[in-house]
mmCIF file with all atom_site columns, C-alpha atoms in Angstrom:
data_model
loop_
_atom_site.group_PDB
_atom_site.id
_atom_site.type_symbol
_atom_site.label_atom_id
_atom_site.label_alt_id
_atom_site.label_comp_id
_atom_site.label_asym_id
_atom_site.label_entity_id
_atom_site.label_seq_id
_atom_site.pdbx_PDB_ins_code
_atom_site.Cartn_x
_atom_site.Cartn_y
_atom_site.Cartn_z
_atom_site.occupancy
_atom_site.B_iso_or_equiv
_atom_site.pdbx_formal_charge
_atom_site.auth_seq_id
_atom_site.auth_comp_id
_atom_site.auth_asym_id
_atom_site.auth_atom_id
_atom_site.pdbx_PDB_model_num
ATOM 1   C CA . UNK A 1 1   ? 82.559  35.810 132.692 1.00 61.00 ? 1   UNK A CA 1
ATOM 2   C CA . UNK A 1 2   ? 78.928  36.320 133.629 1.00 78.00 ? 2   UNK A CA 1
ATOM 3   C CA . UNK A 1 3   ? 76.836  33.383 132.345 1.00 84.00 ? 3   UNK A CA 1
ATOM 4   C CA . UNK A 1 4   ? 74.774  35.546 129.962 1.00 85.00 ? 4   UNK A CA 1
ATOM 5   C CA . UNK A 1 5   ? 77.852  37.180 128.416 1.00 83.00 ? 5   UNK A CA 1
ATOM 6   C CA . UNK A 1 6   ? 79.601  33.815 128.165 1.00 87.00 ? 6   UNK A CA 1
ATOM 7   C CA . UNK A 1 7   ? 76.596  32.284 126.413 1.00 90.00 ? 7   UNK A CA 1
ATOM 8   C CA . UNK A 1 8   ? 76.205  35.134 123.920 1.00 88.00 ? 8   UNK A CA 1
ATOM 9   C CA . UNK A 1 9   ? 79.927  35.152 123.134 1.00 89.00 ? 9   UNK A CA 1
ATOM 10  C CA . UNK A 1 10  ? 79.921  31.387 122.649 1.00 92.00 ? 10  UNK A CA 1
ATOM 11  C CA . UNK A 1 11  ? 76.954  31.534 120.268 1.00 93.00 ? 11  UNK A CA 1
ATOM 12  C CA . UNK A 1 12  ? 78.403  34.353 118.191 1.00 91.00 ? 12  UNK A CA 1
ATOM 13  C CA . UNK A 1 13  ? 81.732  32.538 117.752 1.00 93.00 ? 13  UNK A CA 1
ATOM 14  C CA . UNK A 1 14  ? 80.046  29.224 116.947 1.00 95.00 ? 14  UNK A CA 1
ATOM 15  C CA . UNK A 1 15  ? 77.822  30.913 114.340 1.00 94.00 ? 15  UNK A CA 1
ATOM 16  C CA . UNK A 1 16  ? 81.017  32.219 112.737 1.00 92.00 ? 16  UNK A CA 1
ATOM 17  C CA . UNK A 1 17  ? 82.270  28.632 112.472 1.00 92.00 ? 17  UNK A CA 1
ATOM 18  C CA . UNK A 1 18  ? 84.571  28.413 115.478 1.00 93.00 ? 18  UNK A CA 1
ATOM 19  C CA . UNK A 1 19  ? 84.650  25.487 117.900 1.00 94.00 ? 19  UNK A CA 1
ATOM 20  C CA . UNK A 1 20  ? 84.269  26.945 121.396 1.00 95.00 ? 20  UNK A CA 1
ATOM 21  C CA . UNK A 1 21  ? 85.197  25.560 124.802 1.00 96.00 ? 21  UNK A CA 1
ATOM 22  C CA . UNK A 1 22  ? 83.799  27.644 127.676 1.00 94.00 ? 22  UNK A CA 1
ATOM 23  C CA . UNK A 1 23  ? 84.825  28.016 131.288 1.00 94.00 ? 23  UNK A CA 1
ATOM 24  C CA . UNK A 1 24  ? 83.016  29.915 134.038 1.00 90.00 ? 24  UNK A CA 1
ATOM 25  C CA . UNK A 1 25  ? 86.088  30.778 136.123 1.00 94.00 ? 25  UNK A CA 1
ATOM 26  C CA . UNK A 1 26  ? 89.848  31.039 135.850 1.00 95.00 ? 26  UNK A CA 1
ATOM 27  C CA . UNK A 1 27  ? 90.682  27.623 137.244 1.00 97.00 ? 27  UNK A CA 1
ATOM 28  C CA . UNK A 1 28  ? 88.106  25.945 134.995 1.00 96.00 ? 28  UNK A CA 1
ATOM 29  C CA . UNK A 1 29  ? 89.695  27.774 132.041 1.00 96.00 ? 29  UNK A CA 1
ATOM 30  C CA . UNK A 1 30  ? 93.158  26.454 132.903 1.00 98.00 ? 30  UNK A CA 1
ATOM 31  C CA . UNK A 1 31  ? 91.767  22.943 133.413 1.00 98.00 ? 31  UNK A CA 1
ATOM 32  C CA . UNK A 1 32  ? 89.910  23.026 130.079 1.00 97.00 ? 32  UNK A CA 1
ATOM 33  C CA . UNK A 1 33  ? 93.004  24.344 128.342 1.00 98.00 ? 33  UNK A CA 1
ATOM 34  C CA . UNK A 1 34  ? 95.168  21.571 129.746 1.00 98.00 ? 34  UNK A CA 1
ATOM 35  C CA . UNK A 1 35  ? 92.637  18.974 128.651 1.00 97.00 ? 35  UNK A CA 1
ATOM 36  C CA . UNK A 1 36  ? 92.337  20.359 125.093 1.00 97.00 ? 36  UNK A CA 1
ATOM 37  C CA . UNK A 1 37  ? 95.590  22.303 124.537 1.00 96.00 ? 37  UNK A CA 1
ATOM 38  C CA . UNK A 1 38  ? 96.323  20.578 121.238 1.00 95.00 ? 38  UNK A CA 1
ATOM 39  C CA . UNK A 1 39  ? 92.964  21.816 119.856 1.00 94.00 ? 39  UNK A CA 1
ATOM 40  C CA . UNK A 1 40  ? 93.135  25.391 121.159 1.00 95.00 ? 40  UNK A CA 1
ATOM 41  C CA . UNK A 1 41  ? 94.622  28.166 119.006 1.00 93.00 ? 41  UNK A CA 1
ATOM 42  C CA . UNK A 1 42  ? 92.984  31.174 120.660 1.00 94.00 ? 42  UNK A CA 1
ATOM 43  C CA . UNK A 1 43  ? 91.765  32.095 124.124 1.00 95.00 ? 43  UNK A CA 1
ATOM 44  C CA . UNK A 1 44  ? 89.296  34.919 124.769 1.00 94.00 ? 44  UNK A CA 1
ATOM 45  C CA . UNK A 1 45  ? 89.716  35.735 128.444 1.00 92.00 ? 45  UNK A CA 1
ATOM 46  C CA . UNK A 1 46  ? 87.892  38.188 130.684 1.00 92.00 ? 46  UNK A CA 1
ATOM 47  C CA . UNK A 1 47  ? 90.323  40.010 132.960 1.00 90.00 ? 47  UNK A CA 1
ATOM 48  C CA . UNK A 1 48  ? 87.995  39.777 135.965 1.00 89.00 ? 48  UNK A CA 1
ATOM 49  C CA . UNK A 1 49  ? 87.118  36.149 136.726 1.00 89.00 ? 49  UNK A CA 1
ATOM 50  C CA . UNK A 1 50  ? 86.596  34.178 139.919 1.00 91.00 ? 50  UNK A CA 1
ATOM 51  C CA . UNK A 1 51  ? 89.342  31.968 141.421 1.00 94.00 ? 51  UNK A CA 1
ATOM 52  C CA . UNK A 1 52  ? 92.111  32.990 138.978 1.00 95.00 ? 52  UNK A CA 1
ATOM 53  C CA . UNK A 1 53  ? 92.081  36.375 137.249 1.00 92.00 ? 53  UNK A CA 1
ATOM 54  C CA . UNK A 1 54  ? 92.223  36.634 133.493 1.00 91.00 ? 54  UNK A CA 1
ATOM 55  C CA . UNK A 1 55  ? 95.783  37.958 133.648 1.00 90.00 ? 55  UNK A CA 1
ATOM 56  C CA . UNK A 1 56  ? 96.803  34.960 135.784 1.00 94.00 ? 56  UNK A CA 1
ATOM 57  C CA . UNK A 1 57  ? 95.092  32.602 133.344 1.00 95.00 ? 57  UNK A CA 1
ATOM 58  C CA . UNK A 1 58  ? 96.715  34.228 130.324 1.00 93.00 ? 58  UNK A CA 1
ATOM 59  C CA . UNK A 1 59  ? 100.166 33.996 131.960 1.00 92.00 ? 59  UNK A CA 1
ATOM 60  C CA . UNK A 1 60  ? 99.666  30.274 132.693 1.00 95.00 ? 60  UNK A CA 1
ATOM 61  C CA . UNK A 1 61  ? 98.401  29.564 129.178 1.00 96.00 ? 61  UNK A CA 1
ATOM 62  C CA . UNK A 1 62  ? 101.251 31.562 127.626 1.00 92.00 ? 62  UNK A CA 1
ATOM 63  C CA . UNK A 1 63  ? 103.842 29.531 129.614 1.00 94.00 ? 63  UNK A CA 1
ATOM 64  C CA . UNK A 1 64  ? 102.239 26.261 128.536 1.00 96.00 ? 64  UNK A CA 1
ATOM 65  C CA . UNK A 1 65  ? 101.695 27.222 124.888 1.00 96.00 ? 65  UNK A CA 1
ATOM 66  C CA . UNK A 1 66  ? 103.840 30.229 123.905 1.00 93.00 ? 66  UNK A CA 1
ATOM 67  C CA . UNK A 1 67  ? 102.285 30.580 120.427 1.00 92.00 ? 67  UNK A CA 1
ATOM 68  C CA . UNK A 1 68  ? 98.710  30.730 121.769 1.00 93.00 ? 68  UNK A CA 1
ATOM 69  C CA . UNK A 1 69  ? 96.747  33.781 120.610 1.00 93.00 ? 69  UNK A CA 1
ATOM 70  C CA . UNK A 1 70  ? 95.099  35.555 123.546 1.00 93.00 ? 70  UNK A CA 1
ATOM 71  C CA . UNK A 1 71  ? 92.412  38.244 123.467 1.00 92.00 ? 71  UNK A CA 1
ATOM 72  C CA . UNK A 1 72  ? 91.606  39.927 126.769 1.00 91.00 ? 72  UNK A CA 1
ATOM 73  C CA . UNK A 1 73  ? 88.219  41.500 127.456 1.00 90.00 ? 73  UNK A CA 1
ATOM 74  C CA . UNK A 1 74  ? 87.190  43.782 130.267 1.00 87.00 ? 74  UNK A CA 1
ATOM 75  C CA . UNK A 1 75  ? 84.904  46.554 131.341 1.00 81.00 ? 75  UNK A CA 1
ATOM 76  C CA . UNK A 1 76  ? 88.069  48.390 132.384 1.00 68.00 ? 76  UNK A CA 1
ATOM 77  C CA . UNK A 1 77  ? 89.906  50.621 129.919 1.00 63.00 ? 77  UNK A CA 1
ATOM 78  C CA . UNK A 1 78  ? 92.797  49.385 127.798 1.00 62.00 ? 78  UNK A CA 1
ATOM 79  C CA . UNK A 1 79  ? 95.175  51.555 129.856 1.00 59.00 ? 79  UNK A CA 1
ATOM 80  C CA . UNK A 1 80  ? 94.067  49.879 133.101 1.00 59.00 ? 80  UNK A CA 1
ATOM 81  C CA . UNK A 1 81  ? 94.520  46.461 131.542 1.00 59.00 ? 81  UNK A CA 1
ATOM 82  C CA . UNK A 1 82  ? 97.980  47.216 130.175 1.00 56.00 ? 82  UNK A CA 1
ATOM 83  C CA . UNK A 1 83  ? 99.231  47.885 133.690 1.00 52.00 ? 83  UNK A CA 1
ATOM 84  C CA . UNK A 1 84  ? 97.632  44.660 134.987 1.00 55.00 ? 84  UNK A CA 1
ATOM 85  C CA . UNK A 1 85  ? 98.882  42.535 132.107 1.00 52.00 ? 85  UNK A CA 1
ATOM 86  C CA . UNK A 1 86  ? 102.363 43.994 131.733 1.00 49.00 ? 86  UNK A CA 1
ATOM 87  C CA . UNK A 1 87  ? 104.767 41.436 130.309 1.00 51.00 ? 87  UNK A CA 1
ATOM 88  C CA . UNK A 1 88  ? 101.854 39.322 129.143 1.00 57.00 ? 88  UNK A CA 1
ATOM 89  C CA . UNK A 1 89  ? 101.756 39.391 125.348 1.00 67.00 ? 89  UNK A CA 1
ATOM 90  C CA . UNK A 1 90  ? 98.234  39.371 123.949 1.00 75.00 ? 90  UNK A CA 1
ATOM 91  C CA . UNK A 1 91  ? 96.826  39.433 120.412 1.00 75.00 ? 91  UNK A CA 1
ATOM 92  C CA . UNK A 1 92  ? 94.282  42.075 121.342 1.00 83.00 ? 92  UNK A CA 1
ATOM 93  C CA . UNK A 1 93  ? 92.024  43.740 123.844 1.00 87.00 ? 93  UNK A CA 1
ATOM 94  C CA . UNK A 1 94  ? 88.266  44.339 123.653 1.00 88.00 ? 94  UNK A CA 1
ATOM 95  C CA . UNK A 1 95  ? 86.567  46.707 126.044 1.00 88.00 ? 95  UNK A CA 1
ATOM 96  C CA . UNK A 1 96  ? 83.108  45.580 127.145 1.00 86.00 ? 96  UNK A CA 1
ATOM 97  C CA . UNK A 1 97  ? 80.495  45.957 126.075 1.00 87.00 ? 97  UNK A CA 1
ATOM 98  C CA . UNK A 1 98  ? 81.613  45.043 122.571 1.00 88.00 ? 98  UNK A CA 1
ATOM 99  C CA . UNK A 1 99  ? 79.603  44.372 119.448 1.00 90.00 ? 99  UNK A CA 1
ATOM 100 C CA . UNK A 1 100 ? 79.687  40.891 117.885 1.00 87.00 ? 100 UNK A CA 1
ATOM 101 C CA . UNK A 1 101 ? 81.433  42.269 114.802 1.00 91.00 ? 101 UNK A CA 1
ATOM 102 C CA . UNK A 1 102 ? 84.223  43.733 116.962 1.00 94.00 ? 102 UNK A CA 1
ATOM 103 C CA . UNK A 1 103 ? 84.911  40.334 118.501 1.00 92.00 ? 103 UNK A CA 1
ATOM 104 C CA . UNK A 1 104 ? 84.879  38.576 115.132 1.00 93.00 ? 104 UNK A CA 1
ATOM 105 C CA . UNK A 1 105 ? 87.246  41.184 113.666 1.00 93.00 ? 105 UNK A CA 1
ATOM 106 C CA . UNK A 1 106 ? 89.631  40.785 116.606 1.00 91.00 ? 106 UNK A CA 1
ATOM 107 C CA . UNK A 1 107 ? 89.585  36.997 116.271 1.00 91.00 ? 107 UNK A CA 1
ATOM 108 C CA . UNK A 1 108 ? 90.238  37.326 112.542 1.00 89.00 ? 108 UNK A CA 1
ATOM 109 C CA . UNK A 1 109 ? 93.178  39.696 113.185 1.00 86.00 ? 109 UNK A CA 1
ATOM 110 C CA . UNK A 1 110 ? 94.730  37.145 115.545 1.00 81.00 ? 110 UNK A CA 1
ATOM 111 C CA . UNK A 1 111 ? 95.147  34.849 112.539 1.00 72.00 ? 111 UNK A CA 1
ATOM 112 C CA . UNK A 1 112 ? 96.531  36.977 109.706 1.00 65.00 ? 112 UNK A CA 1
ATOM 113 C CA . UNK A 1 113 ? 96.430  35.455 106.235 1.00 57.00 ? 113 UNK A CA 1
ATOM 114 C CA . UNK A 1 114 ? 99.688  33.927 105.065 1.00 49.00 ? 114 UNK A CA 1
#
């Protein structure tokens, strides 16, 4: 995503105790995932990214790690995203701009208590 949004999102997740790996574009996200796949349980992916779109990235990550939790974000509406991401199972969707608490709640919902 945009560097400022990426930085803010990273800080808010780290403050909540999560370990965060960031990527500035779709290909960098796939590369980072492949390098750290064993340590990654959740991906927060913007639908609109350079090089590879967020829906392309989520499809690649889903093929490589079917149990990966994926949250998509976008300035587009949820209805627009559903048509773009059809067949691509995701744990949730956050429309931008979102509040920090909304992101943390979505992340928490991706990992329901046993």
